[in-house]
GROMACS .gro file of C-alpha atoms in nm:
model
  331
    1UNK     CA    1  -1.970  -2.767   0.759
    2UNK     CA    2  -2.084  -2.439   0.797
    3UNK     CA    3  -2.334  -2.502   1.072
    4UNK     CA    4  -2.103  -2.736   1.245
    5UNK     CA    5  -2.049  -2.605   1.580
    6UNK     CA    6  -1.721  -2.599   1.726
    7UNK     CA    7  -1.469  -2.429   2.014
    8UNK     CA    8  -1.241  -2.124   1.885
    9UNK     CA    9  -1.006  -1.986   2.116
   10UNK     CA   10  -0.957  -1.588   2.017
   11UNK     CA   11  -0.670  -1.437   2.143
   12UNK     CA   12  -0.712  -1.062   2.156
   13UNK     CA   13  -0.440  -0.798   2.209
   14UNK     CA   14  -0.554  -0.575   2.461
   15UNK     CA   15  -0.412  -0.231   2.489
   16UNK     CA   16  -0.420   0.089   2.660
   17UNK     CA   17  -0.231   0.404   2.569
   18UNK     CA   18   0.144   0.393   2.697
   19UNK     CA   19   0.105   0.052   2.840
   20UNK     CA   20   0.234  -0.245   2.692
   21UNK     CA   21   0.000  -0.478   2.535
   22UNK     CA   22  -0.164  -0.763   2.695
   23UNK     CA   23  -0.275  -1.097   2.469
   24UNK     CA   24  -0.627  -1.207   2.600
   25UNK     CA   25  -0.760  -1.569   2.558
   26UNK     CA   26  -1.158  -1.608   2.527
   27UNK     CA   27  -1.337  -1.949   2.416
   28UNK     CA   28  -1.635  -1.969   2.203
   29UNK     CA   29  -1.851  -2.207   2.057
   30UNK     CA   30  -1.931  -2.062   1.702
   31UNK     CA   31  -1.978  -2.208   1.349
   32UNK     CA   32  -1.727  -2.188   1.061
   33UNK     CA   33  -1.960  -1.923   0.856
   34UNK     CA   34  -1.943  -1.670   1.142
   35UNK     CA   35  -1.790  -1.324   1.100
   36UNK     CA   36  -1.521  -1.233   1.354
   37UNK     CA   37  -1.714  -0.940   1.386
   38UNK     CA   38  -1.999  -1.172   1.525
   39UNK     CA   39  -1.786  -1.344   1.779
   40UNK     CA   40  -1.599  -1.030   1.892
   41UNK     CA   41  -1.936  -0.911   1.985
   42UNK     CA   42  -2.030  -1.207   2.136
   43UNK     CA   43  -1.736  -1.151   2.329
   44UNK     CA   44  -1.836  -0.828   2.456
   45UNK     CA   45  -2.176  -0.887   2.511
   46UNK     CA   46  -2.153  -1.216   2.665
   47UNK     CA   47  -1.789  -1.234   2.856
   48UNK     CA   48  -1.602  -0.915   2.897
   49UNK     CA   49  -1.822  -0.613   2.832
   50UNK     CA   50  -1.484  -0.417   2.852
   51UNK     CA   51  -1.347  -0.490   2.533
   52UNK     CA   52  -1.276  -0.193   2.253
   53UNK     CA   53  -1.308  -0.195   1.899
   54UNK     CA   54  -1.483   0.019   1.600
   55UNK     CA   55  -1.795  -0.125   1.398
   56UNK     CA   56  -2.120  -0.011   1.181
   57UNK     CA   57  -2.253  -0.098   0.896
   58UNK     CA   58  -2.108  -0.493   0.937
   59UNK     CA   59  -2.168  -0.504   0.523
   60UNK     CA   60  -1.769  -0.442   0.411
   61UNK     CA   61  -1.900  -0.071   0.351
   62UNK     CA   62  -1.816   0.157   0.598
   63UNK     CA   63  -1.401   0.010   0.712
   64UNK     CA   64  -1.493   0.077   1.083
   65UNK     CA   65  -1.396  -0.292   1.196
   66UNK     CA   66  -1.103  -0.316   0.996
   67UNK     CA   67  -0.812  -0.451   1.249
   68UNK     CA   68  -0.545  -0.739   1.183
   69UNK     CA   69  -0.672  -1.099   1.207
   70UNK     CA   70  -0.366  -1.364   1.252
   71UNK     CA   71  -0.156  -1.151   1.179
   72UNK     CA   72  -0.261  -0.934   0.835
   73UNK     CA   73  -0.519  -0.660   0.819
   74UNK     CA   74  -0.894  -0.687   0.731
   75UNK     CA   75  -1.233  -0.606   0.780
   76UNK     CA   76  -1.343  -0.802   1.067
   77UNK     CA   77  -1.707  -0.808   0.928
   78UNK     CA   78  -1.580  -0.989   0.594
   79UNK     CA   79  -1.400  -1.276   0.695
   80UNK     CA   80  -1.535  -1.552   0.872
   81UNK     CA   81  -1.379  -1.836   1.119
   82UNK     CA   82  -1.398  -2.090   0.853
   83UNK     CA   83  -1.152  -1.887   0.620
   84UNK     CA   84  -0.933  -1.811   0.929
   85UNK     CA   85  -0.876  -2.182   1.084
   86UNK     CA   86  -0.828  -2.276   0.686
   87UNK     CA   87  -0.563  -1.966   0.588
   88UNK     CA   88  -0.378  -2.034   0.959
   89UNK     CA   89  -0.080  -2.291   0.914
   90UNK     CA   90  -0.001  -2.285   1.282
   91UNK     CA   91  -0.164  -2.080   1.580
   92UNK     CA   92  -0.322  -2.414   1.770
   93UNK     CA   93  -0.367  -2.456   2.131
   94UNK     CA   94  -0.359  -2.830   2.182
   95UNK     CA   95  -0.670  -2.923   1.972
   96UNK     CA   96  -0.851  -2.636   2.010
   97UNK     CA   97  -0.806  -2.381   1.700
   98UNK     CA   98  -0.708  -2.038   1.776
   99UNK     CA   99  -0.749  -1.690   1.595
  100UNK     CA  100  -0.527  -1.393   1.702
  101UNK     CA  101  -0.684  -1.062   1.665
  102UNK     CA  102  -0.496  -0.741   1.709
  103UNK     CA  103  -0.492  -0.347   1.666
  104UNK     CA  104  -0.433  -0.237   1.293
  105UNK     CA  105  -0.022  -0.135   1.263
  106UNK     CA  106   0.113   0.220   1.195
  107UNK     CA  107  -0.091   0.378   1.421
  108UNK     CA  108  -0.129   0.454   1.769
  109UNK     CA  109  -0.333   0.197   2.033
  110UNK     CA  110  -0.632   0.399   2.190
  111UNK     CA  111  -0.782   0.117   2.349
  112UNK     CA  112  -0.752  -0.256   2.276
  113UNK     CA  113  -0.888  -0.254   1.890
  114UNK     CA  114  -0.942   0.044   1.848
  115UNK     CA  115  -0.672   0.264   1.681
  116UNK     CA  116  -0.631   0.699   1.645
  117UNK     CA  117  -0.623   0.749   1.283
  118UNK     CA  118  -0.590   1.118   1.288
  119UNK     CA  119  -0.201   1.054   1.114
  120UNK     CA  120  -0.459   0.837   0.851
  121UNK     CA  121  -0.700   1.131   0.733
  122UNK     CA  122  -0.404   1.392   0.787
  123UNK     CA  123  -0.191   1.199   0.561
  124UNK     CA  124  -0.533   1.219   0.340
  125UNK     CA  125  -0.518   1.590   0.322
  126UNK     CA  126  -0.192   1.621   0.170
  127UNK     CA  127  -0.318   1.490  -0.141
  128UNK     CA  128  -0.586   1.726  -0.178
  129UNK     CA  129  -0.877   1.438  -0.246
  130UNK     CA  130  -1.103   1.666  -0.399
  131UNK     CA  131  -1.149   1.728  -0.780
  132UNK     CA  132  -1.028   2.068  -0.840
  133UNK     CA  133  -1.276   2.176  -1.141
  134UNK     CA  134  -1.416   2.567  -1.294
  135UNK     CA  135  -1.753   2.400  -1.179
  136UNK     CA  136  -1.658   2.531  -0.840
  137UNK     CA  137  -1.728   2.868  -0.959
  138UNK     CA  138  -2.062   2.773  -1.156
  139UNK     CA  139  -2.270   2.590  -0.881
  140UNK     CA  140  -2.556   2.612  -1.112
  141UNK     CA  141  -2.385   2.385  -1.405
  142UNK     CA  142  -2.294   2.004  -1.384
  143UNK     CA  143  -1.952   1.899  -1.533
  144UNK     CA  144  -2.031   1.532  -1.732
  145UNK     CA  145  -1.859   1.281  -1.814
  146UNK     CA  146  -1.889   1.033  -2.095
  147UNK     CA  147  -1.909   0.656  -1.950
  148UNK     CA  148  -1.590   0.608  -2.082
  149UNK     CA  149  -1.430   0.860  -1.891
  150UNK     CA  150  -1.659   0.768  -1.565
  151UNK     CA  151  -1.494   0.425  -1.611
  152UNK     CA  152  -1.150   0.487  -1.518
  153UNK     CA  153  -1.258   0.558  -1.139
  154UNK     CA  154  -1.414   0.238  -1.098
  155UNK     CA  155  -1.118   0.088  -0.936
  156UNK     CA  156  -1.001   0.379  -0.695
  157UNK     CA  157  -1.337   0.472  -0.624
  158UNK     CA  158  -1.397   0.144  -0.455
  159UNK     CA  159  -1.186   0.222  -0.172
  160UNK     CA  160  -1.393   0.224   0.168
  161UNK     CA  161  -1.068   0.425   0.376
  162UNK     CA  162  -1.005   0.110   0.593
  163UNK     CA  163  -0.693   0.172   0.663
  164UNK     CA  164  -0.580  -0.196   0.576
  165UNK     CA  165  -0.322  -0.083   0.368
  166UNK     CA  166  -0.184   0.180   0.591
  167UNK     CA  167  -0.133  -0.091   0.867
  168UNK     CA  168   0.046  -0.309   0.634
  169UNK     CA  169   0.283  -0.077   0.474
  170UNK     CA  170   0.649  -0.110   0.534
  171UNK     CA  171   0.747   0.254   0.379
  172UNK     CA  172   0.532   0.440   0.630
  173UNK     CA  173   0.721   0.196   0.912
  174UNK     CA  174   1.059   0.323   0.852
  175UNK     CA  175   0.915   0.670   0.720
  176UNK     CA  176   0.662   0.829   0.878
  177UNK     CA  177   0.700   1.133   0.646
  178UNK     CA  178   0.568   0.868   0.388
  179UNK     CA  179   0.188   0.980   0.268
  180UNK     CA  180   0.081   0.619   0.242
  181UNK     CA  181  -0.077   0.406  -0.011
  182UNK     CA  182  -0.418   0.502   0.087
  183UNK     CA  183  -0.365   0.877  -0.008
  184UNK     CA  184  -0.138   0.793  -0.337
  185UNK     CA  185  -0.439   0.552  -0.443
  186UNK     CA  186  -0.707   0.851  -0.395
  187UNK     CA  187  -0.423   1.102  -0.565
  188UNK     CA  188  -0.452   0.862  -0.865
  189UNK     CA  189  -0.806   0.912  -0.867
  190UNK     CA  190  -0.780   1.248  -0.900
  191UNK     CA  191  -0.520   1.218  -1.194
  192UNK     CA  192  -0.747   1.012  -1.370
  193UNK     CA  193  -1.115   1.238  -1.363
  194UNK     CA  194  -1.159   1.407  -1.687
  195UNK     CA  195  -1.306   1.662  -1.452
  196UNK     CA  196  -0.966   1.785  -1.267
  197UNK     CA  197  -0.797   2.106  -1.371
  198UNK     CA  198  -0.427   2.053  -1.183
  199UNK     CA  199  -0.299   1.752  -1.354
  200UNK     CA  200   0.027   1.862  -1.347
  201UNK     CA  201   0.027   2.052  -0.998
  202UNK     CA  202  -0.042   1.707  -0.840
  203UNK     CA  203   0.194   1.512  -1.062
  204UNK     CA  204   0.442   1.785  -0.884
  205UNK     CA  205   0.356   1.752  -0.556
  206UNK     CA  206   0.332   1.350  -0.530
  207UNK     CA  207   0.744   1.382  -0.689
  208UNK     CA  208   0.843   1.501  -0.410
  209UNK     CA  209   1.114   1.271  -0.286
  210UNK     CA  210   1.030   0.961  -0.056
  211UNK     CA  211   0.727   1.136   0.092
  212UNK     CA  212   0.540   1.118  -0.239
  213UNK     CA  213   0.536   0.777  -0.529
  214UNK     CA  214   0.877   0.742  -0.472
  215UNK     CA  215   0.852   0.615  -0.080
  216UNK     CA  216   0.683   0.317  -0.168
  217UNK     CA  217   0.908   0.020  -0.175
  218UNK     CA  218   0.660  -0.182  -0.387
  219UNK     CA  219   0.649  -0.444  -0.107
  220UNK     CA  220   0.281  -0.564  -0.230
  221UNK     CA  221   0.112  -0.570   0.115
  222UNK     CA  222  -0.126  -0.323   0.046
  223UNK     CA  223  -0.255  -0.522  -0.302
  224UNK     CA  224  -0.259  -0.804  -0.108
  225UNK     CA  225  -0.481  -0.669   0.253
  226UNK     CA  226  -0.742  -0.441  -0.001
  227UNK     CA  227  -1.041  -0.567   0.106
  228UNK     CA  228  -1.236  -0.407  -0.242
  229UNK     CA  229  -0.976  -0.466  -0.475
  230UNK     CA  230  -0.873  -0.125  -0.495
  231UNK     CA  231  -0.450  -0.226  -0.581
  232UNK     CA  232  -0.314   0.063  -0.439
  233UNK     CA  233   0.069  -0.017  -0.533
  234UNK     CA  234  -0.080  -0.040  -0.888
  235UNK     CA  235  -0.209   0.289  -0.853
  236UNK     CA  236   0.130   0.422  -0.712
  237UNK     CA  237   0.279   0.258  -1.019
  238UNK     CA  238   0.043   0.468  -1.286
  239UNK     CA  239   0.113   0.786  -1.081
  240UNK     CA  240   0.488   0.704  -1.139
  241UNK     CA  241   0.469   0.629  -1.500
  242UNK     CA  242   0.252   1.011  -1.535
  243UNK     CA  243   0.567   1.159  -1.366
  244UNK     CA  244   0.833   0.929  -1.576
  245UNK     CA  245   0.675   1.054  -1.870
  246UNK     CA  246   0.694   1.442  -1.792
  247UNK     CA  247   1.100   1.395  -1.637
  248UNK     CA  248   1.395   1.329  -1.815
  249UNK     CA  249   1.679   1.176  -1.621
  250UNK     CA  250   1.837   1.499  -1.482
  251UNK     CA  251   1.524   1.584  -1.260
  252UNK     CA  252   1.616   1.382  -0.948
  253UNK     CA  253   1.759   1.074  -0.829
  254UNK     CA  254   1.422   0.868  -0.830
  255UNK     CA  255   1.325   0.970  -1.159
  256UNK     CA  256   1.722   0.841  -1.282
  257UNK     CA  257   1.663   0.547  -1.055
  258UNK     CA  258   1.368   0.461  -1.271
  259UNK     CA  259   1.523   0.514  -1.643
  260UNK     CA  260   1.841   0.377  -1.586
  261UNK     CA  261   1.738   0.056  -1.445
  262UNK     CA  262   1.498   0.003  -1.785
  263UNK     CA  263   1.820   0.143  -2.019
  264UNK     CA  264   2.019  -0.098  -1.851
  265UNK     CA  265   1.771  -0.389  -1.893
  266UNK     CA  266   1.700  -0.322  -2.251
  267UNK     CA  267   2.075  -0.300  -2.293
  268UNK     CA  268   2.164  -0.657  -2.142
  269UNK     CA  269   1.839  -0.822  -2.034
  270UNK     CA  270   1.956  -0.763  -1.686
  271UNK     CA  271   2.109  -0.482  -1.496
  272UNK     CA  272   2.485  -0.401  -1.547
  273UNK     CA  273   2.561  -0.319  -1.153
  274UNK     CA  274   2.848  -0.127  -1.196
  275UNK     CA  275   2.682   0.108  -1.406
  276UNK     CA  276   2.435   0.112  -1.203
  277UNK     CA  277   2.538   0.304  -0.889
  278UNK     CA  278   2.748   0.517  -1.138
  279UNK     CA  279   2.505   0.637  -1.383
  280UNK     CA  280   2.226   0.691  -1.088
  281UNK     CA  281   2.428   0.813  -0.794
  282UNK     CA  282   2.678   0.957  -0.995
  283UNK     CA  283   2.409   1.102  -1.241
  284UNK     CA  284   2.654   0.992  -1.566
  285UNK     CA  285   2.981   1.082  -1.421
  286UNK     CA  286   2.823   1.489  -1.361
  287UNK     CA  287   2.786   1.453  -1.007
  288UNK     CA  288   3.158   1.433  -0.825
  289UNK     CA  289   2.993   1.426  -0.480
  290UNK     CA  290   2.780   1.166  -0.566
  291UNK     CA  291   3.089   0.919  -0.713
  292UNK     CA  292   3.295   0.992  -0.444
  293UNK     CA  293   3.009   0.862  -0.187
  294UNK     CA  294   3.030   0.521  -0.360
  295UNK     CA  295   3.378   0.462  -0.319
  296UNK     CA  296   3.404   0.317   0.009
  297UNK     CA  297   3.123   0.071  -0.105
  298UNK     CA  298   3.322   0.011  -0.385
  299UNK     CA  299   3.644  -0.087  -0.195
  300UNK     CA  300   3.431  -0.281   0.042
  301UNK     CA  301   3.300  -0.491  -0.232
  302UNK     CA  302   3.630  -0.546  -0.427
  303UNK     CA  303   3.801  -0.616  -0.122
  304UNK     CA  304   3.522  -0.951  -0.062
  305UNK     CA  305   3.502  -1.032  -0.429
  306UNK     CA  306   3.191  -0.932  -0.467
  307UNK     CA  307   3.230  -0.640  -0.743
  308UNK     CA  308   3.163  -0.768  -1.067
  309UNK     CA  309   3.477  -0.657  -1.334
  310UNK     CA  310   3.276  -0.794  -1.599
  311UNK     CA  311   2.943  -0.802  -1.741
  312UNK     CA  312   2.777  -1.074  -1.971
  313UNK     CA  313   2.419  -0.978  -2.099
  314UNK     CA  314   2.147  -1.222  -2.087
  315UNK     CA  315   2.113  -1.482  -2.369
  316UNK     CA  316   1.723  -1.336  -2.404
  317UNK     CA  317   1.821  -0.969  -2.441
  318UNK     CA  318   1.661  -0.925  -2.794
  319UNK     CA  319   1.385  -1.067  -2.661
  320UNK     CA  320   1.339  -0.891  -2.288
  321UNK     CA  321   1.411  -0.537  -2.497
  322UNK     CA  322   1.148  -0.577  -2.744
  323UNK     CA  323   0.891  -0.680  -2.448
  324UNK     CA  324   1.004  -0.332  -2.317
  325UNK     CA  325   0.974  -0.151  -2.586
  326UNK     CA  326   0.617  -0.318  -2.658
  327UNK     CA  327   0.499  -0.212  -2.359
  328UNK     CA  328   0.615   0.159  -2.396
  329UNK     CA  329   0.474   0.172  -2.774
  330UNK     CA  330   0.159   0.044  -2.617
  331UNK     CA  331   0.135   0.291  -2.300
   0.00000   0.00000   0.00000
């Protein structure tokens, strides 16, 4: 089926800066194992020699042609019309299957594909991705690791800097100020090396309210676009757990956030909600300002019925708090 030949319609957004974007129709006669990297260049070099868009090493190495293809991002040199026409559940032009390509998201259209990721590698800086080590000081001496310890970078170390999961991320959409799962996956790679001196300064620095862990709204896009596996919401998550464990619940909001909703669970298998807001908004009754901020919520929901006046724990709460408490013996 692979060598089957067949017509493709690709529909390409076309952009340029502070115009609105222009969808593009172009028909080809391709096979089901070519890239969309192949056809967008047969695109260019055969019909409109006009067209924008990044490439290089076309081996799912370098992240140049990453851009979104029907609709979610990836590299443009992985996937191949075959795995588009069979993922799309719509997107048809009579019978003549069609594959929409577009710009990656979250960042601003330079020309057609082609995307300015200067917010990307800023956003990149703010982490500080380099391992801060005494070998600095000693260019002469090499700082080893054990296998072991070389082991735990596998993962992170895999990322190629895409920017997949930057274009899918629904945090940095309604907050810029948001350093992005790229540079919180990278941060975690930093954490982890046995080599790295500021542990701790990091840990403080990515704690810093919705611009650092706590931004991401742990919507799973960026697990899902990776193109090498790389998980960056997991990573998020053990950069969270490194703070949880240094915090108790007076620190800040987030951290509270965090504990209260695992008391509460071990407590009734599910969350109480009207302790909820109390004991994290209201930090435990000590924060007046914070109480009084709920009560027109609170009236709201009374008035509709919809505040709960009584609470009835789960009939699996022995059994959901000593899952819990495995899992925190474990870590």
């Amino acid at each position: 089926m692979f060598n089957v030949p067949m017509e493709v319609l690709f529909k390409v957004w076309r952009q340029k800066p502070h115009q609105s974007p222009q969808l593009q129709t172009y028909k080809l006669e391709v096979q089901a194992g070519n890239t969309i990297l192949e056809c967008l260049n047969r695109i260019k070099w055969e019909q409109d020699g006009s067209l924008a868009f990044r490439k290089n090493c076309r081996n799912t190495i370098c992240g140049s042609c990453s851009m979104r293809i029907n609709g979610r991002s990836a590299l443009a040199c992985k996937q191949n019309v075959g795995q588009e026409l069979e993922m799309a559940s719509s997107s048809n032009n009579g019978d003549v299957p069609t594959i929409t390509i577009a710009p990656l998201g979250n960042m601003p259209v330079i020309k057609d594909l082609v995307v300015d990721m200067s917010g990307f590698w800023d956003k990149l800086q703010k982490v500080d991705p380099y391992v801060s080590t005494q070998g600095r000081k000693i260019p002469e001496r090499e700082f080893l690791q054990t296998p072991e310890e070389r082991s735990q970078l596998d993962q992170t170390g895999n990322c190629i800097m895409c920017g997949a999961c930057y274009s899918e991320c629904n945090a940095l959409t309604v907050n810029p100020e948001f350093v992005g799962p790229h540079a919180l996956a990278k941060a975690q790679r930093m954490v982890a090396d046995s080599r790295d001196t500021e542990v701790e300064a990091r840990l403080e620095t990515y704690n810093q309210g919705t611009q650092g862990v706590w931004g991401c709204t742990r919507c799973y896009y960026c697990n899902a676009v990776c193109p090498m596996e790389v998980a960056p919401m997991d990573q998020i998550g053990y950069l969270k757990q490194d703070i949880l464990d240094r915090k108790d619940a007076q620190s800040s909001r987030a951290i509270r956030h965090r504990k209260v909703l695992i008391d509460l669970v071990k407590q009734g298998g599910w969350i109480d909600e009207r302790k909820f807001g109390v004991f994290v908004v209201g930090n435990y009754f000590r924060d007046l300002q914070g109480l009084l901020s709920l009560a027109p919520l609170g009236l709201r929901m009374l008035s509709s019925g919809k505040f709960p006046l009584s609470f009835e724990p789960s009939e699996g709460t022995k059994e959901v708090r000593s899952l819990i408490e495995a899992v925190q013996n474990h870590d």
